[in-house]
Amino acid sequence: MDIGTIGGLVLGLGLIFWGIIMGGVGVGAYIDPPSIVIVIGGTLAASFVAIPMSQMLSIGKVIGKATSNGADDAGEIIQKIIEIANIARREGLLALEEAVANIEDDFLKKGVMLIVDGTDPELVKAILETEISYIGDRHSSGKKMFDTMGSLAPAFGMIGTLIGLVAMLQNLSDPNAIGPSMAVAMLTTFYGSLLANLIFIPIANKLSSRSTEELLVKEIMVEGLLSIQAGENPRIIEEKLKAFLSPAIRKSLVSEEAGTGAE
Amino acid sequence: MDIGTIGGLVLGLGLIFWGIIMGGVGVGAYIDPPSIVIVIGGTLAASFVAIPMSQMLSIGKVIGKATSNGADDAGEIIQKIIEIANIARREGLLALEEAVANIEDDFLKKGVMLIVDGTDPELVKAILETEISYIGDRHSSGKKMFDTMGSLAPAFGMIGTLIGLVAMLQNLSDPNAIGPSMAVAMLTTFYGSLLANLIFIPIANKLSSRSTEELLVKEIMVEGLLSIQAGENPRIIEEKLKAFLSPAIRKSLVSEEAGTGAE
Amino acid sequence: MDIGTIGGLVLGLGLIFWGIIMGGVGVGAYIDPPSIVIVIGGTLAASFVAIPMSQMLSIGKVIGKATSNGADDAGEIIQKIIEIANIARREGLLALEEAVANIEDDFLKKGVMLIVDGTDPELVKAILETEISYIGDRHSSGKKMFDTMGSLAPAFGMIGTLIGLVAMLQNLSDPNAIGPSMAVAMLTTFYGSLLANLIFIPIANKLSSRSTEELLVKEIMVEGLLSIQAGENPRIIEEKLKAFLSPAIRKSLVSEEAGTGAE
Amino acid sequence: MDIGTIGGLVLGLGLIFWGIIMGGVGVGAYIDPPSIVIVIGGTLAASFVAIPMSQMLSIGKVIGKATSNGADDAGEIIQKIIEIANIARREGLLALEEAVANIEDDFLKKGVMLIVDGTDPELVKAILETEISYIGDRHSSGKKMFDTMGSLAPAFGMIGTLIGLVAMLQNLSDPNAIGPSMAVAMLTTFYGSLLANLIFIPIANKLSSRSTEELLVKEIMVEGLLSIQAGENPRIIEEKLKAFLSPAIRKSLVSEEAGTGAE
Amino acid sequence: MDIGTIGGLVLGLGLIFWGIIMGGVGVGAYIDPPSIVIVIGGTLAASFVAIPMSQMLSIGKVIGKATSNGADDAGEIIQKIIEIANIARREGLLALEEAVANIEDDFLKKGVMLIVDGTDPELVKAILETEISYIGDRHSSGKKMFDTMGSLAPAFGMIGTLIGLVAMLQNLSDPNAIGPSMAVAMLTTFYGSLLANLIFIPIANKLSSRSTEELLVKEIMVEGLLSIQAGENPRIIEEKLKAFLSPAIRKSLVSEEAGTGAE
């Protein structure tokens, strides 16, 4: 579970709640069911027009990614790859068939199996890169879905406010009703802004960061797999892959290769 | 018929209608024919200045695409291509001439005919890719047309409101008329926002997704056709093309090649 | 004359005029010469700061392009190129010298002359592509000029409104003057929005579409010229060039090559 | 001196001044020294946070470029290059050493000296293109500086207005003071808009056009220098370079090469 | 310490403070702790949703970079590289092992060690460029973090104002309370604008400039290291690297190579 996403949402809603209480007119003044229905319903309705159904149905999975712990640790993946490289060097590429069982990541597993099958290196590269590019496209449609909702929510907030203002302006006879009517009209704008700026837009940003991390790990895998297939020295592979890491992570990485090299 | 687009529009308009009724001043207060004419007419007029006539006249076709069921299923197309690859492998490229009759997609049909004609592979690739790039351009002008309308509608909404406010301000003598006059002035902004955020912008987004899907299918076709012409093994072709699919779709894809391989 | 641009402008202004009359306070209330001078003059002044003089002076030519009938028909150009290809094939490249007289388009004429002169194909390609890229740059500065004006006009509209509001607020003693003063203050915002959304921004969009069309035709010409110089079969040239067209246009294109092939 | 930039600024300020006088409350109502200090000071302060000091100190030079007469005339530069090409052809590359004295442009001079020194063509190209790319970067940071100021000025205008409105709202006891207080509060928004839309944003646009012109001239120089070094025919060099010019400029260009060819 | 960032912040806050005092209602009217908590808290909460935790925790380091003195001086680095090039030329690549001790920059040190180790030039280039691209990614996520905060702060400012306005509108019975209530409601918008336009957005811009400078220095290093490994003449290396500098800096650069050449 990603503490940032959940904690941020809870903290944000808590602060808004606290701010409302500080306002002194009670929480009830900020809750208007029809307004909630118009903003959430309108945003959803326009989203169904904007976004293909298949993608709308995957929204749970996309939210899951935004609230999960992010991609595998790049350092661990590099150690795993160097381990595989050492096996390949000592026992040959065919020996990797057994090693596949210990690989959890589907993408890495697929790559190793392609190598074991003796697939042409060009084809291995083409297949894995097509897959990476497809994964990138899938990620960016997830992000785009939340970006779209993040721009629709304030728009339907404003549409709701316009409906309320027209109603109020048509009915100015009772001066005492003007204030509360206008307050209610403003609630849809409030809901729309809150949905967009606490939920939709931040989640779109988090998805974008997650995608960058995940694609980096996948690129490290491809780089490593191609080096293993080319029979490169595990030490050089390690050097190449570590260039993808930040200096801080790099230092914490215990050289697996150095260890096995001592055998 | 695409349920999302139609259903979203119906749901959105229904919610707005319900919200208006909840406002308590009656639906009539939200319908002002001159305001409707100014917003829709102004948006159309500026669209005629902005968009070439030939494209404006194709708007029906573009809306049709946005409300249709989307591109062919990529899985089916891959099966079709592997079927063609098997025929080509067993009976030679010329045998594809008969197979053409069973191909529904114009683009795939054209590609197979180019192969049957013995066209140079470089030229086959050039012709098909020029066509894909042309299709992409056509799609993006369709999307741009709706994007343009989506930014013009709120602008003409605001222009209508300014016309109404000036009329109201010039005529403040009757205090009872101020409220209703201002309510009417706001209606154009309401119409402009609704048109933009429920119809134009969401449809532009849907068109963009449809285009991505359709171009992906076309790219799979080109990849497959070139592999068939190069005489590649149907099994390898299948492996290559399946990298374009999401894991979920991939699993549901029955391997046509495996079946024919058992012959 | 392009009916869309002119018709759209007339329709748009007519609708605004009609909307003003429907407002019931008379057209005079919407015409304030000083406000018109501030918005148009301010936009022009800032445009002179923003845009090089040489380009400002070409504004008439740019407007002419936006209101003209657009680029040559791609279908006709392809027929012309195939005609030239047939002459080149039957009578040799030098025979094109006479054909040049029948070519109206300057760009195509220049290309044919380069071929007749026996210029190296690489150089022909380099010269024509430099020219296309230059034409593209010139088009996009025309578009950018209108985009700039389209963002300056509403800004000077708002600046005019601020000048009017400050004047009104400094002079609240006569309550009867407040309404009309504020109405006048709003007129500059009205003018700025109208200029931007009916004229500047739509014309910028139209210029962008015109440029795409024109550059496509030029690219077809380069593709065709290089194929002619390479001595390719007119039938294959036709196949290649027709990939640039939409299916609808393609069907309506009578094959010139087929006709001459029957000779 | 560039008439457009200076003339546009003078015209714009004159129009605003005239508009203020037409407002009838006197120029004094529009001048509030504290408001001026807040908008200009706040914009400058935030610019110091946003922009490196070295660049802030070069602002005078950047303004100088925006108000200067623009890049050298491309036509003249082409004639100069053809002149050099003719010398190189008749008397050899080493003869260019004397010609260097007549070259005013530092970039062209450097290029000729690299050729005279017998530098490897690949290296000449690499050095000159690195320099062009560096010049482009320097230009775009100049433009970005004005873009940044153009977005900060309205923001500090709004911040100033908020400060004024809060002061006014805390002090509603004297109804006669409300109008003038609000008028003063609006002045910062007025200043911010004017600074942004008459000065900062238009100058950023002008700098961008100047950069495009200057880089085009530099690219013509590199193209010409490499052709001279390759010993190409001056006539062909002229043909190549003239493709960079607009048809209008091209016609006015007297062929230097034709003249010397008659010798 | 970077004077611009710190000085700009102090100057900006001082000006706002002075402007508030000029407003005449006292500083107290502009300080409302609950409003401060809502804007800063809400921005932070949404940032935790938007930005991965690991990056949020590095915010101190990112601020440090924005307030530091910027990248190493490119001139000094070039002198250092030419020094290394001279050692390599006189004493061979292996002699660089001792020189490594005098190199402070980690990136340059790593590059020299790769050369000393006799790493293949292609691999040296690949490792260093992967690292540069990683550094660029890290910089742009730092910038993006501040951009995100810069758009969230005004949004939560507006959300806070809506909460305050609703409270005020629900409670119009005491006319004397309206002004102060509305003043307080506006404070969150004021805080949000100030945070965004004096701190978040300007710091994002400064980070972007710093990144450009730093990456330029790194690119100079890679260019220099590859030239050293290729055994190029130090004089030519100097010529190549100086093309990265502005003319002003170039002149101030004492030619290290000329000095050692005199030995």
PDB file of N, CA and C in Angstrom, chain D residues 10 24 40 71 84 90 115-116 122 132 140 152 154 165 177 192 196 199 210 212 217 242:
ATOM      1  N   VAL D  10       5.191  53.031 -28.042  1.00  0.00           N
ATOM      2  CA  VAL D  10       4.726  54.414 -27.925  1.00  0.00           C
ATOM      3  C   VAL D  10       3.238  54.495 -28.271  1.00  0.00           C
ATOM      4  N   GLY D  24     -12.640  60.385 -18.169  1.00  0.00           N
ATOM      5  CA  GLY D  24     -13.174  61.587 -17.535  1.00  0.00           C
ATOM      6  C   GLY D  24     -12.870  61.768 -16.060  1.00  0.00           C
ATOM      7  N   ILE D  40       5.693  46.014 -10.162  1.00  0.00           N
ATOM      8  CA  ILE D  40       7.018  45.929 -10.782  1.00  0.00           C
ATOM      9  C   ILE D  40       8.002  45.245  -9.831  1.00  0.00           C
ATOM     10  N   ALA D  71      18.382  40.457 -37.946  1.00  0.00           N
ATOM     11  CA  ALA D  71      19.560  39.770 -38.470  1.00  0.00           C
ATOM     12  C   ALA D  71      19.997  40.408 -39.786  1.00  0.00           C
ATOM     13  N   ILE D  84      32.958  34.581 -51.899  1.00  0.00           N
ATOM     14  CA  ILE D  84      34.024  33.766 -51.301  1.00  0.00           C
ATOM     15  C   ILE D  84      34.224  32.492 -52.108  1.00  0.00           C
ATOM     16  N   ARG D  90      38.769  30.116 -57.982  1.00  0.00           N
ATOM     17  CA  ARG D  90      39.797  30.662 -58.863  1.00  0.00           C
ATOM     18  C   ARG D  90      41.194  30.556 -58.261  1.00  0.00           C
ATOM     19  N   ILE D 115      38.338  26.681 -42.496  1.00  0.00           N
ATOM     20  CA  ILE D 115      38.596  26.100 -43.816  1.00  0.00           C
ATOM     21  C   ILE D 115      40.041  26.372 -44.241  1.00  0.00           C
ATOM     22  N   VAL D 116      40.489  27.620 -44.054  1.00  0.00           N
ATOM     23  CA  VAL D 116      41.858  27.993 -44.430  1.00  0.00           C
ATOM     24  C   VAL D 116      42.867  27.123 -43.670  1.00  0.00           C
ATOM     25  N   GLU D 122      34.309  17.248 -41.405  1.00  0.00           N
ATOM     26  CA  GLU D 122      33.434  16.772 -40.326  1.00  0.00           C
ATOM     27  C   GLU D 122      33.556  17.655 -39.085  1.00  0.00           C
ATOM     28  N   ILE D 132      25.948  26.991 -33.417  1.00  0.00           N
ATOM     29  CA  ILE D 132      24.563  27.379 -33.744  1.00  0.00           C
ATOM     30  C   ILE D 132      23.609  26.899 -32.662  1.00  0.00           C
ATOM     31  N   SER D 140      16.834  31.242 -26.739  1.00  0.00           N
ATOM     32  CA  SER D 140      15.586  30.796 -26.113  1.00  0.00           C
ATOM     33  C   SER D 140      15.586  31.073 -24.614  1.00  0.00           C
ATOM     34  N   LEU D 152       4.411  36.396 -14.639  1.00  0.00           N
ATOM     35  CA  LEU D 152       4.481  36.855 -13.248  1.00  0.00           C
ATOM     36  C   LEU D 152       3.779  38.201 -13.049  1.00  0.00           C
ATOM     37  N   PRO D 154       0.964  39.666 -14.369  1.00  0.00           N
ATOM     38  CA  PRO D 154      -0.463  39.625 -14.021  1.00  0.00           C
ATOM     39  C   PRO D 154      -0.707  38.953 -12.673  1.00  0.00           C
ATOM     40  N   LEU D 165      -8.318  44.619  -1.829  1.00  0.00           N
ATOM     41  CA  LEU D 165      -9.702  44.236  -1.531  1.00  0.00           C
ATOM     42  C   LEU D 165      -9.867  43.868  -0.068  1.00  0.00           C
ATOM     43  N   ALA D 177     -15.982  55.704   0.763  1.00  0.00           N
ATOM     44  CA  ALA D 177     -14.607  55.295   0.493  1.00  0.00           C
ATOM     45  C   ALA D 177     -14.538  54.003  -0.314  1.00  0.00           C
ATOM     46  N   GLY D 192      -0.410  45.135 -14.094  1.00  0.00           N
ATOM     47  CA  GLY D 192       0.120  43.810 -14.428  1.00  0.00           C
ATOM     48  C   GLY D 192      -0.266  43.381 -15.844  1.00  0.00           C
ATOM     49  N   ALA D 196       2.377  42.957 -19.007  1.00  0.00           N
ATOM     50  CA  ALA D 196       2.474  41.651 -19.658  1.00  0.00           C
ATOM     51  C   ALA D 196       2.130  41.736 -21.141  1.00  0.00           C
ATOM     52  N   ILE D 199       4.303  44.810 -23.128  1.00  0.00           N
ATOM     53  CA  ILE D 199       5.772  44.753 -23.087  1.00  0.00           C
ATOM     54  C   ILE D 199       6.305  43.326 -23.059  1.00  0.00           C
ATOM     55  N   ARG D 210      13.208  37.079 -34.149  1.00  0.00           N
ATOM     56  CA  ARG D 210      14.596  37.463 -34.406  1.00  0.00           C
ATOM     57  C   ARG D 210      15.507  36.240 -34.393  1.00  0.00           C
ATOM     58  N   THR D 212      14.731  33.084 -34.995  1.00  0.00           N
ATOM     59  CA  THR D 212      14.506  32.275 -36.195  1.00  0.00           C
ATOM     60  C   THR D 212      15.262  32.857 -37.385  1.00  0.00           C
ATOM     61  N   VAL D 217      20.048  32.557 -41.092  1.00  0.00           N
ATOM     62  CA  VAL D 217      21.248  33.125 -41.730  1.00  0.00           C
ATOM     63  C   VAL D 217      22.475  32.285 -41.375  1.00  0.00           C
ATOM     64  N   LYS D 242      19.744  29.737 -52.364  1.00  0.00           N
ATOM     65  CA  LYS D 242      18.551  30.533 -52.655  1.00  0.00           C
ATOM     66  C   LYS D 242      17.259  29.802 -52.280  1.00  0.00           C
TER      67      LYS D 242
END
